[in-house]
Amino acid sequence: ETVEDGKIVSVADKEGNTYSGVQIGNQCWMAENLRATQYSDGTAIPLGTTTTTSSDTAHRYYPNSNQINVDEYGYLYNWQAATKGLSSNLNSGKGVQGACPRGWHIPTNDEWTAMETEVNGAPVTYHDNITYGGTHGGKLATGCAWRDTTAAQSPGNYTFAERNASGFGALPA
């Protein structure tokens, strides 16, 4: 992990892939999808497809079925692969490491709720020193690449300045 000013700014997995981190409230979130092809213990995560691999079989797959998308979007993992086959419901208050790098875990429902409350609650001043109100979708979305829309609560319905107020930078995929 790389730490600056007491905050985690990046983390590396067993394969040397590095991922940026972002502080939201008192939590640190990995701000990128994983590109791992193996678990932290070295066990391979099989490559499958969305159309030919059973959802009961752990596998990762290419975003939009195209290998070139992995560099920008990371792999997509089905639930079995993300959790390494553990059948935790994440309501237990204990995160599951699964495909995450050592020391990280899949967020529990309580952790998701805390993040959503932090981002969506009362107007908050984020990393860019601007205060925002509203819903959390646009505040988590990257500032560019979203299709503009008038759909309520869509990231594309936020001004460029409002998008990514949290620093999370979610890409449209």
Short mmCIF file of N, CA and C in Angstrom, two decimals:
data_model
loop_
_atom_site.label_atom_id
_atom_site.label_comp_id
_atom_site.label_asym_id
_atom_site.label_seq_id
_atom_site.Cartn_x
_atom_site.Cartn_y
_atom_site.Cartn_z
N GLU A 1 0.83 -1.18 0.00
CA GLU A 1 0.00 0.00 0.00
C GLU A 1 0.88 1.24 0.00
N THR A 2 0.45 2.26 -0.72
CA THR A 2 1.11 3.55 -0.70
C THR A 2 0.23 4.50 0.10
N VAL A 3 0.82 5.14 1.11
CA VAL A 3 0.07 6.03 1.99
C VAL A 3 0.67 7.43 1.90
N GLU A 4 -0.19 8.42 1.73
CA GLU A 4 0.21 9.83 1.74
C GLU A 4 -0.71 10.58 2.67
N ASP A 5 -0.15 11.42 3.53
CA ASP A 5 -0.94 12.20 4.49
C ASP A 5 -1.90 11.32 5.28
N GLY A 6 -1.45 10.10 5.63
CA GLY A 6 -2.26 9.20 6.42
C GLY A 6 -3.38 8.52 5.66
N LYS A 7 -3.45 8.68 4.34
CA LYS A 7 -4.51 8.08 3.53
C LYS A 7 -3.91 7.13 2.50
N ILE A 8 -4.57 6.00 2.29
CA ILE A 8 -4.11 5.04 1.29
C ILE A 8 -4.42 5.60 -0.08
N VAL A 9 -3.41 5.72 -0.94
CA VAL A 9 -3.63 6.25 -2.29
C VAL A 9 -3.48 5.18 -3.36
N SER A 10 -2.86 4.05 -3.02
CA SER A 10 -2.80 2.94 -3.97
C SER A 10 -2.52 1.64 -3.23
N VAL A 11 -2.89 0.54 -3.87
CA VAL A 11 -2.66 -0.80 -3.33
C VAL A 11 -2.26 -1.69 -4.50
N ALA A 12 -1.42 -2.68 -4.23
CA ALA A 12 -0.99 -3.61 -5.28
C ALA A 12 -1.48 -5.01 -4.94
N ASP A 13 -1.79 -5.78 -5.98
CA ASP A 13 -2.17 -7.18 -5.75
C ASP A 13 -0.94 -8.07 -5.93
N LYS A 14 -1.12 -9.37 -5.77
CA LYS A 14 -0.04 -10.35 -5.85
C LYS A 14 0.67 -10.32 -7.20
N GLU A 15 -0.05 -9.93 -8.26
CA GLU A 15 0.51 -9.93 -9.61
C GLU A 15 1.21 -8.61 -9.95
N GLY A 16 1.19 -7.64 -9.04
CA GLY A 16 1.83 -6.35 -9.29
C GLY A 16 0.93 -5.31 -9.92
N ASN A 17 -0.34 -5.64 -10.12
CA ASN A 17 -1.30 -4.63 -10.59
C ASN A 17 -1.50 -3.63 -9.46
N THR A 18 -1.50 -2.35 -9.77
CA THR A 18 -1.76 -1.34 -8.75
C THR A 18 -3.10 -0.68 -9.00
N TYR A 19 -3.75 -0.32 -7.91
CA TYR A 19 -5.08 0.26 -7.96
C TYR A 19 -5.10 1.50 -7.08
N SER A 20 -5.76 2.54 -7.55
CA SER A 20 -5.85 3.76 -6.74
C SER A 20 -6.89 3.57 -5.65
N GLY A 21 -6.70 4.31 -4.57
CA GLY A 21 -7.64 4.30 -3.46
C GLY A 21 -8.16 5.70 -3.24
N VAL A 22 -9.32 5.81 -2.60
CA VAL A 22 -9.91 7.11 -2.31
C VAL A 22 -10.52 7.04 -0.91
N GLN A 23 -10.32 8.09 -0.16
CA GLN A 23 -10.91 8.20 1.17
C GLN A 23 -12.30 8.82 1.05
N ILE A 24 -13.30 8.13 1.56
CA ILE A 24 -14.67 8.65 1.60
C ILE A 24 -15.12 8.53 3.04
N GLY A 25 -15.25 9.65 3.71
CA GLY A 25 -15.54 9.63 5.14
C GLY A 25 -14.37 9.00 5.87
N ASN A 26 -14.64 8.02 6.73
CA ASN A 26 -13.55 7.35 7.44
C ASN A 26 -13.18 6.01 6.81
N GLN A 27 -13.62 5.78 5.57
CA GLN A 27 -13.34 4.53 4.87
C GLN A 27 -12.42 4.79 3.68
N CYS A 28 -11.59 3.80 3.37
CA CYS A 28 -10.78 3.86 2.15
C CYS A 28 -11.36 2.83 1.18
N TRP A 29 -11.64 3.29 -0.05
CA TRP A 29 -12.22 2.45 -1.08
C TRP A 29 -11.24 2.28 -2.23
N MET A 30 -11.16 1.07 -2.78
CA MET A 30 -10.39 0.86 -4.00
C MET A 30 -11.20 1.49 -5.12
N ALA A 31 -10.58 2.36 -5.89
CA ALA A 31 -11.30 3.14 -6.89
C ALA A 31 -11.12 2.61 -8.30
N GLU A 32 -10.81 1.34 -8.43
CA GLU A 32 -10.66 0.70 -9.75
C GLU A 32 -11.14 -0.74 -9.66
N ASN A 33 -11.59 -1.28 -10.79
CA ASN A 33 -11.89 -2.70 -10.85
C ASN A 33 -10.60 -3.49 -10.87
N LEU A 34 -10.65 -4.69 -10.33
CA LEU A 34 -9.46 -5.55 -10.29
C LEU A 34 -9.07 -6.04 -11.68
N ARG A 35 -7.79 -6.29 -11.85
CA ARG A 35 -7.25 -6.90 -13.06
C ARG A 35 -6.55 -8.22 -12.71
N ALA A 36 -6.87 -8.75 -11.56
CA ALA A 36 -6.22 -9.97 -11.06
C ALA A 36 -6.69 -11.20 -11.82
N THR A 37 -5.75 -12.07 -12.14
CA THR A 37 -6.05 -13.35 -12.77
C THR A 37 -5.90 -14.49 -11.77
N GLN A 38 -5.51 -14.14 -10.52
CA GLN A 38 -5.37 -15.14 -9.47
C GLN A 38 -5.69 -14.51 -8.12
N TYR A 39 -6.07 -15.37 -7.18
CA TYR A 39 -6.32 -14.93 -5.82
C TYR A 39 -4.98 -14.65 -5.13
N SER A 40 -5.02 -14.02 -3.97
CA SER A 40 -3.77 -13.67 -3.29
C SER A 40 -2.97 -14.89 -2.85
N ASP A 41 -3.60 -16.07 -2.80
CA ASP A 41 -2.86 -17.30 -2.48
C ASP A 41 -2.26 -17.97 -3.71
N GLY A 42 -2.43 -17.36 -4.90
CA GLY A 42 -1.85 -17.89 -6.13
C GLY A 42 -2.79 -18.77 -6.93
N THR A 43 -3.95 -19.12 -6.40
CA THR A 43 -4.92 -19.92 -7.13
C THR A 43 -5.47 -19.13 -8.31
N ALA A 44 -5.48 -19.74 -9.49
CA ALA A 44 -5.96 -19.05 -10.69
C ALA A 44 -7.47 -18.79 -10.62
N ILE A 45 -7.86 -17.65 -11.17
CA ILE A 45 -9.29 -17.34 -11.36
C ILE A 45 -9.56 -17.62 -12.84
N PRO A 46 -10.30 -18.67 -13.16
CA PRO A 46 -10.49 -19.05 -14.56
C PRO A 46 -11.14 -17.95 -15.39
N LEU A 47 -10.72 -17.89 -16.65
CA LEU A 47 -11.32 -16.97 -17.60
C LEU A 47 -12.51 -17.67 -18.24
N GLY A 48 -13.66 -17.03 -18.23
CA GLY A 48 -14.86 -17.59 -18.85
C GLY A 48 -15.51 -16.53 -19.72
N THR A 49 -16.74 -16.79 -20.08
CA THR A 49 -17.52 -15.81 -20.83
C THR A 49 -18.88 -15.69 -20.17
N THR A 50 -19.57 -14.62 -20.46
CA THR A 50 -20.89 -14.43 -19.88
C THR A 50 -21.91 -15.37 -20.49
N THR A 51 -21.62 -15.91 -21.66
CA THR A 51 -22.61 -16.74 -22.34
C THR A 51 -22.33 -18.24 -22.22
N THR A 52 -21.09 -18.64 -21.94
CA THR A 52 -20.78 -20.07 -21.95
C THR A 52 -20.38 -20.62 -20.59
N THR A 53 -20.19 -19.79 -19.59
CA THR A 53 -19.75 -20.28 -18.29
C THR A 53 -20.89 -20.15 -17.29
N SER A 54 -21.15 -21.24 -16.56
CA SER A 54 -22.22 -21.26 -15.57
C SER A 54 -21.95 -20.24 -14.47
N SER A 55 -23.01 -19.62 -13.97
CA SER A 55 -22.85 -18.67 -12.88
C SER A 55 -22.46 -19.38 -11.59
N ASP A 56 -22.58 -20.71 -11.55
CA ASP A 56 -22.17 -21.48 -10.38
C ASP A 56 -20.67 -21.78 -10.37
N THR A 57 -19.99 -21.48 -11.48
CA THR A 57 -18.56 -21.72 -11.61
C THR A 57 -17.82 -20.40 -11.51
N ALA A 58 -16.85 -20.33 -10.60
CA ALA A 58 -16.08 -19.10 -10.44
C ALA A 58 -15.34 -18.77 -11.73
N HIS A 59 -15.50 -17.54 -12.20
CA HIS A 59 -14.75 -17.11 -13.38
C HIS A 59 -14.72 -15.59 -13.47
N ARG A 60 -13.74 -15.11 -14.19
CA ARG A 60 -13.62 -13.70 -14.55
C ARG A 60 -13.87 -13.62 -16.05
N TYR A 61 -14.24 -12.45 -16.53
CA TYR A 61 -14.44 -12.32 -17.97
C TYR A 61 -14.15 -10.90 -18.42
N TYR A 62 -14.00 -10.75 -19.72
CA TYR A 62 -13.66 -9.46 -20.31
C TYR A 62 -14.89 -8.53 -20.33
N PRO A 63 -14.71 -7.26 -19.99
CA PRO A 63 -15.82 -6.32 -20.15
C PRO A 63 -16.23 -6.23 -21.62
N ASN A 64 -17.51 -6.33 -21.86
CA ASN A 64 -18.06 -6.29 -23.21
C ASN A 64 -17.44 -7.35 -24.11
N SER A 65 -17.03 -8.45 -23.50
CA SER A 65 -16.44 -9.60 -24.20
C SER A 65 -15.23 -9.24 -25.06
N ASN A 66 -14.46 -8.24 -24.63
CA ASN A 66 -13.31 -7.79 -25.41
C ASN A 66 -12.10 -7.60 -24.50
N GLN A 67 -11.04 -8.39 -24.75
CA GLN A 67 -9.84 -8.36 -23.92
C GLN A 67 -9.22 -6.97 -23.82
N ILE A 68 -9.33 -6.17 -24.87
CA ILE A 68 -8.72 -4.84 -24.87
C ILE A 68 -9.31 -3.93 -23.78
N ASN A 69 -10.52 -4.24 -23.30
CA ASN A 69 -11.17 -3.43 -22.27
C ASN A 69 -10.61 -3.64 -20.86
N VAL A 70 -9.81 -4.70 -20.66
CA VAL A 70 -9.31 -5.00 -19.33
C VAL A 70 -8.39 -3.90 -18.81
N ASP A 71 -7.54 -3.33 -19.66
CA ASP A 71 -6.62 -2.28 -19.20
C ASP A 71 -7.36 -1.11 -18.56
N GLU A 72 -8.46 -0.69 -19.16
CA GLU A 72 -9.19 0.46 -18.63
C GLU A 72 -10.23 0.09 -17.58
N TYR A 73 -10.94 -1.02 -17.78
CA TYR A 73 -12.07 -1.36 -16.91
C TYR A 73 -11.80 -2.51 -15.95
N GLY A 74 -10.68 -3.19 -16.06
CA GLY A 74 -10.43 -4.37 -15.24
C GLY A 74 -11.27 -5.54 -15.71
N TYR A 75 -11.15 -6.66 -15.01
CA TYR A 75 -11.99 -7.82 -15.32
C TYR A 75 -13.32 -7.67 -14.60
N LEU A 76 -14.31 -8.39 -15.07
CA LEU A 76 -15.56 -8.55 -14.36
C LEU A 76 -15.53 -9.95 -13.75
N TYR A 77 -16.01 -10.08 -12.53
CA TYR A 77 -15.97 -11.35 -11.80
C TYR A 77 -17.40 -11.72 -11.41
N ASN A 78 -17.76 -12.99 -11.61
CA ASN A 78 -19.06 -13.39 -11.11
C ASN A 78 -18.96 -13.55 -9.59
N TRP A 79 -20.09 -13.72 -8.93
CA TRP A 79 -20.11 -13.77 -7.46
C TRP A 79 -19.21 -14.88 -6.93
N GLN A 80 -19.23 -16.04 -7.57
CA GLN A 80 -18.40 -17.16 -7.11
C GLN A 80 -16.92 -16.80 -7.16
N ALA A 81 -16.49 -16.10 -8.20
CA ALA A 81 -15.08 -15.70 -8.30
C ALA A 81 -14.77 -14.56 -7.34
N ALA A 82 -15.66 -13.58 -7.25
CA ALA A 82 -15.42 -12.43 -6.36
C ALA A 82 -15.25 -12.88 -4.92
N THR A 83 -16.02 -13.88 -4.49
CA THR A 83 -15.98 -14.33 -3.09
C THR A 83 -15.12 -15.58 -2.89
N LYS A 84 -14.53 -16.09 -3.95
CA LYS A 84 -13.75 -17.33 -3.94
C LYS A 84 -14.61 -18.49 -3.43
N GLY A 85 -15.88 -18.45 -3.84
CA GLY A 85 -16.79 -19.54 -3.53
C GLY A 85 -17.39 -19.51 -2.13
N LEU A 86 -17.07 -18.50 -1.35
CA LEU A 86 -17.64 -18.41 -0.01
C LEU A 86 -19.08 -17.93 -0.11
N SER A 87 -19.94 -18.52 0.66
CA SER A 87 -21.36 -18.15 0.56
C SER A 87 -21.74 -17.20 1.69
N SER A 88 -20.97 -16.14 1.85
CA SER A 88 -21.31 -15.13 2.85
C SER A 88 -22.34 -14.19 2.26
N ASN A 89 -23.27 -13.74 3.09
CA ASN A 89 -24.28 -12.82 2.59
C ASN A 89 -23.88 -11.36 2.80
N LEU A 90 -22.73 -11.11 3.35
CA LEU A 90 -22.20 -9.77 3.61
C LEU A 90 -23.10 -8.94 4.51
N ASN A 91 -24.14 -9.55 5.06
CA ASN A 91 -24.95 -8.88 6.08
C ASN A 91 -24.38 -9.16 7.46
N SER A 92 -23.43 -10.10 7.52
CA SER A 92 -22.89 -10.54 8.81
C SER A 92 -21.99 -9.50 9.45
N GLY A 93 -21.63 -8.45 8.72
CA GLY A 93 -20.71 -7.45 9.26
C GLY A 93 -19.26 -7.81 9.05
N LYS A 94 -19.00 -8.93 8.36
CA LYS A 94 -17.63 -9.35 8.10
C LYS A 94 -17.41 -9.42 6.60
N GLY A 95 -16.45 -8.68 6.09
CA GLY A 95 -16.15 -8.70 4.67
C GLY A 95 -15.46 -9.99 4.26
N VAL A 96 -15.55 -10.33 2.99
CA VAL A 96 -14.91 -11.52 2.42
C VAL A 96 -13.79 -11.05 1.52
N GLN A 97 -12.58 -11.61 1.68
CA GLN A 97 -11.45 -11.19 0.84
C GLN A 97 -11.68 -11.58 -0.61
N GLY A 98 -12.02 -12.81 -0.89
CA GLY A 98 -12.28 -13.25 -2.25
C GLY A 98 -11.17 -12.86 -3.21
N ALA A 99 -11.50 -12.17 -4.28
CA ALA A 99 -10.53 -11.77 -5.31
C ALA A 99 -9.72 -10.54 -4.92
N CYS A 100 -10.05 -9.93 -3.79
CA CYS A 100 -9.36 -8.70 -3.38
C CYS A 100 -7.92 -8.97 -2.95
N PRO A 101 -7.06 -7.96 -3.10
CA PRO A 101 -5.68 -8.11 -2.61
C PRO A 101 -5.66 -8.34 -1.10
N ARG A 102 -4.58 -8.94 -0.62
CA ARG A 102 -4.42 -9.20 0.81
C ARG A 102 -4.63 -7.91 1.60
N GLY A 103 -5.41 -8.00 2.66
CA GLY A 103 -5.71 -6.84 3.50
C GLY A 103 -6.96 -6.08 3.08
N TRP A 104 -7.57 -6.46 1.97
CA TRP A 104 -8.78 -5.80 1.47
C TRP A 104 -9.91 -6.82 1.44
N HIS A 105 -11.15 -6.36 1.36
CA HIS A 105 -12.29 -7.27 1.32
C HIS A 105 -13.45 -6.64 0.55
N ILE A 106 -14.39 -7.50 0.16
CA ILE A 106 -15.62 -7.04 -0.48
C ILE A 106 -16.42 -6.31 0.60
N PRO A 107 -16.92 -5.13 0.31
CA PRO A 107 -17.64 -4.38 1.35
C PRO A 107 -18.88 -5.10 1.86
N THR A 108 -19.12 -4.94 3.15
CA THR A 108 -20.34 -5.46 3.75
C THR A 108 -21.48 -4.48 3.44
N ASN A 109 -22.69 -4.90 3.68
CA ASN A 109 -23.83 -4.00 3.48
C ASN A 109 -23.70 -2.75 4.35
N ASP A 110 -23.23 -2.91 5.59
CA ASP A 110 -23.05 -1.76 6.48
C ASP A 110 -22.01 -0.78 5.92
N GLU A 111 -20.93 -1.31 5.33
CA GLU A 111 -19.91 -0.44 4.74
C GLU A 111 -20.46 0.31 3.53
N TRP A 112 -21.24 -0.38 2.68
CA TRP A 112 -21.87 0.28 1.53
C TRP A 112 -22.78 1.41 2.01
N THR A 113 -23.60 1.10 3.02
CA THR A 113 -24.54 2.09 3.54
C THR A 113 -23.81 3.30 4.10
N ALA A 114 -22.72 3.07 4.83
CA ALA A 114 -21.95 4.18 5.40
C ALA A 114 -21.38 5.06 4.29
N MET A 115 -20.87 4.44 3.22
CA MET A 115 -20.33 5.21 2.09
C MET A 115 -21.45 6.01 1.42
N GLU A 116 -22.57 5.36 1.15
CA GLU A 116 -23.69 6.05 0.50
C GLU A 116 -24.17 7.22 1.35
N THR A 117 -24.24 7.02 2.65
CA THR A 117 -24.67 8.10 3.55
C THR A 117 -23.68 9.25 3.51
N GLU A 118 -22.40 8.93 3.51
CA GLU A 118 -21.36 9.97 3.46
C GLU A 118 -21.46 10.77 2.17
N VAL A 119 -21.64 10.08 1.05
CA VAL A 119 -21.67 10.75 -0.24
C VAL A 119 -23.01 11.42 -0.50
N ASN A 120 -24.10 10.81 -0.06
CA ASN A 120 -25.43 11.29 -0.40
C ASN A 120 -26.09 12.11 0.69
N GLY A 121 -25.55 12.09 1.89
CA GLY A 121 -26.19 12.76 3.00
C GLY A 121 -26.27 14.26 2.83
N ALA A 122 -26.17 14.96 3.90
CA ALA A 122 -26.19 16.42 3.86
C ALA A 122 -25.07 16.90 2.95
N PRO A 123 -25.22 18.10 2.41
CA PRO A 123 -24.15 18.60 1.54
C PRO A 123 -22.78 18.49 2.22
N VAL A 124 -21.81 17.99 1.46
CA VAL A 124 -20.48 17.72 1.99
C VAL A 124 -19.45 18.36 1.09
N THR A 125 -18.34 18.83 1.66
CA THR A 125 -17.23 19.35 0.86
C THR A 125 -16.26 18.20 0.61
N TYR A 126 -15.99 17.93 -0.67
CA TYR A 126 -15.12 16.82 -1.03
C TYR A 126 -13.74 17.30 -1.42
N HIS A 127 -12.99 16.41 -2.07
CA HIS A 127 -11.58 16.64 -2.37
C HIS A 127 -11.31 17.91 -3.16
N ASP A 128 -12.27 18.42 -3.89
CA ASP A 128 -12.06 19.60 -4.72
C ASP A 128 -12.49 20.89 -4.02
N ASN A 129 -12.81 20.78 -2.71
CA ASN A 129 -13.20 21.93 -1.89
C ASN A 129 -14.48 22.61 -2.35
N ILE A 130 -15.33 21.88 -3.04
CA ILE A 130 -16.64 22.40 -3.45
C ILE A 130 -17.69 21.58 -2.70
N THR A 131 -18.73 22.22 -2.23
CA THR A 131 -19.78 21.55 -1.48
C THR A 131 -20.91 21.17 -2.42
N TYR A 132 -21.38 19.92 -2.30
CA TYR A 132 -22.44 19.40 -3.15
C TYR A 132 -23.55 18.79 -2.31
N GLY A 133 -24.76 18.78 -2.84
CA GLY A 133 -25.88 18.05 -2.26
C GLY A 133 -26.30 17.02 -3.29
N GLY A 134 -27.50 16.47 -3.19
CA GLY A 134 -28.00 15.56 -4.23
C GLY A 134 -27.71 14.11 -3.96
N THR A 135 -27.80 13.28 -5.01
CA THR A 135 -27.63 11.84 -4.86
C THR A 135 -26.19 11.43 -5.14
N HIS A 136 -25.86 10.20 -4.75
CA HIS A 136 -24.47 9.76 -4.79
C HIS A 136 -23.99 9.26 -6.15
N GLY A 137 -24.87 8.90 -7.07
CA GLY A 137 -24.43 8.36 -8.36
C GLY A 137 -23.49 9.29 -9.10
N GLY A 138 -23.87 10.52 -9.26
CA GLY A 138 -23.01 11.48 -9.96
C GLY A 138 -21.76 11.82 -9.18
N LYS A 139 -21.84 11.80 -7.87
CA LYS A 139 -20.69 12.14 -7.05
C LYS A 139 -19.63 11.05 -7.08
N LEU A 140 -20.03 9.82 -7.44
CA LEU A 140 -19.08 8.72 -7.56
C LEU A 140 -18.58 8.54 -8.99
N ALA A 141 -19.28 9.11 -9.96
CA ALA A 141 -18.96 8.94 -11.38
C ALA A 141 -17.81 9.84 -11.80
N THR A 142 -16.95 9.33 -12.67
CA THR A 142 -15.88 10.15 -13.21
C THR A 142 -16.45 11.39 -13.88
N GLY A 143 -15.65 12.43 -13.96
CA GLY A 143 -16.13 13.70 -14.51
C GLY A 143 -16.42 13.69 -15.99
N CYS A 144 -15.94 12.69 -16.72
CA CYS A 144 -16.16 12.67 -18.17
C CYS A 144 -16.59 11.28 -18.62
N ALA A 145 -16.94 11.16 -19.86
CA ALA A 145 -17.28 9.90 -20.54
C ALA A 145 -18.71 9.43 -20.31
N TRP A 146 -19.47 10.08 -19.46
CA TRP A 146 -20.86 9.71 -19.27
C TRP A 146 -21.72 10.42 -20.31
N ARG A 147 -22.69 9.72 -20.85
CA ARG A 147 -23.62 10.30 -21.81
C ARG A 147 -24.54 11.27 -21.06
N ASP A 148 -24.63 12.50 -21.55
CA ASP A 148 -25.53 13.47 -20.94
C ASP A 148 -26.96 12.99 -21.08
N THR A 149 -27.73 13.19 -20.02
CA THR A 149 -29.12 12.76 -20.01
C THR A 149 -29.92 13.64 -19.06
N THR A 150 -31.21 13.61 -19.21
CA THR A 150 -32.08 14.31 -18.27
C THR A 150 -32.71 13.32 -17.29
N ALA A 151 -32.31 12.05 -17.36
CA ALA A 151 -32.86 11.03 -16.47
C ALA A 151 -32.49 11.34 -15.02
N ALA A 152 -33.47 11.35 -14.16
CA ALA A 152 -33.24 11.65 -12.74
C ALA A 152 -32.23 10.69 -12.14
N GLN A 153 -31.35 11.20 -11.32
CA GLN A 153 -30.34 10.45 -10.57
C GLN A 153 -29.34 9.70 -11.43
N SER A 154 -29.27 9.98 -12.70
CA SER A 154 -28.27 9.37 -13.57
C SER A 154 -26.99 10.19 -13.51
N PRO A 155 -25.80 9.55 -13.52
CA PRO A 155 -24.56 10.32 -13.53
C PRO A 155 -24.50 11.33 -14.68
N GLY A 156 -25.14 11.02 -15.79
CA GLY A 156 -25.16 11.93 -16.93
C GLY A 156 -26.06 13.14 -16.75
N ASN A 157 -26.80 13.18 -15.64
CA ASN A 157 -27.69 14.29 -15.36
C ASN A 157 -27.04 15.28 -14.37
N TYR A 158 -25.77 15.14 -14.14
CA TYR A 158 -25.03 16.04 -13.28
C TYR A 158 -24.15 16.93 -14.13
N THR A 159 -23.89 18.13 -13.65
CA THR A 159 -22.95 18.98 -14.37
C THR A 159 -21.57 18.36 -14.28
N PHE A 160 -20.71 18.73 -15.18
CA PHE A 160 -19.34 18.22 -15.16
C PHE A 160 -18.70 18.47 -13.80
N ALA A 161 -18.92 19.64 -13.21
CA ALA A 161 -18.32 19.99 -11.93
C ALA A 161 -18.84 19.11 -10.79
N GLU A 162 -20.11 18.68 -10.85
CA GLU A 162 -20.67 17.86 -9.79
C GLU A 162 -20.18 16.42 -9.85
N ARG A 163 -19.90 15.93 -11.06
CA ARG A 163 -19.46 14.55 -11.19
C ARG A 163 -18.11 14.37 -10.49
N ASN A 164 -17.96 13.24 -9.87
CA ASN A 164 -16.73 12.83 -9.20
C ASN A 164 -16.38 13.71 -8.01
N ALA A 165 -17.35 14.32 -7.39
CA ALA A 165 -17.10 15.14 -6.21
C ALA A 165 -16.43 14.32 -5.09
N SER A 166 -16.69 13.03 -5.06
CA SER A 166 -16.12 12.17 -4.02
C SER A 166 -14.67 11.79 -4.31
N GLY A 167 -14.25 11.93 -5.58
CA GLY A 167 -12.91 11.48 -5.97
C GLY A 167 -12.86 10.02 -6.36
N PHE A 168 -13.99 9.31 -6.32
CA PHE A 168 -14.03 7.88 -6.62
C PHE A 168 -13.75 7.59 -8.10
N GLY A 169 -14.37 8.33 -9.00
CA GLY A 169 -14.08 8.23 -10.42
C GLY A 169 -14.62 7.01 -11.14
N ALA A 170 -15.86 6.58 -10.84
CA ALA A 170 -16.44 5.41 -11.50
C ALA A 170 -16.60 5.66 -12.99
N LEU A 171 -16.14 4.71 -13.79
CA LEU A 171 -16.24 4.80 -15.25
C LEU A 171 -17.56 4.20 -15.75
N PRO A 172 -18.10 4.73 -16.83
CA PRO A 172 -19.29 4.09 -17.41
C PRO A 172 -18.88 2.80 -18.11
N ALA A 173 -19.53 1.72 -17.77
CA ALA A 173 -19.20 0.44 -18.39
C ALA A 173 -20.44 -0.45 -18.41
#
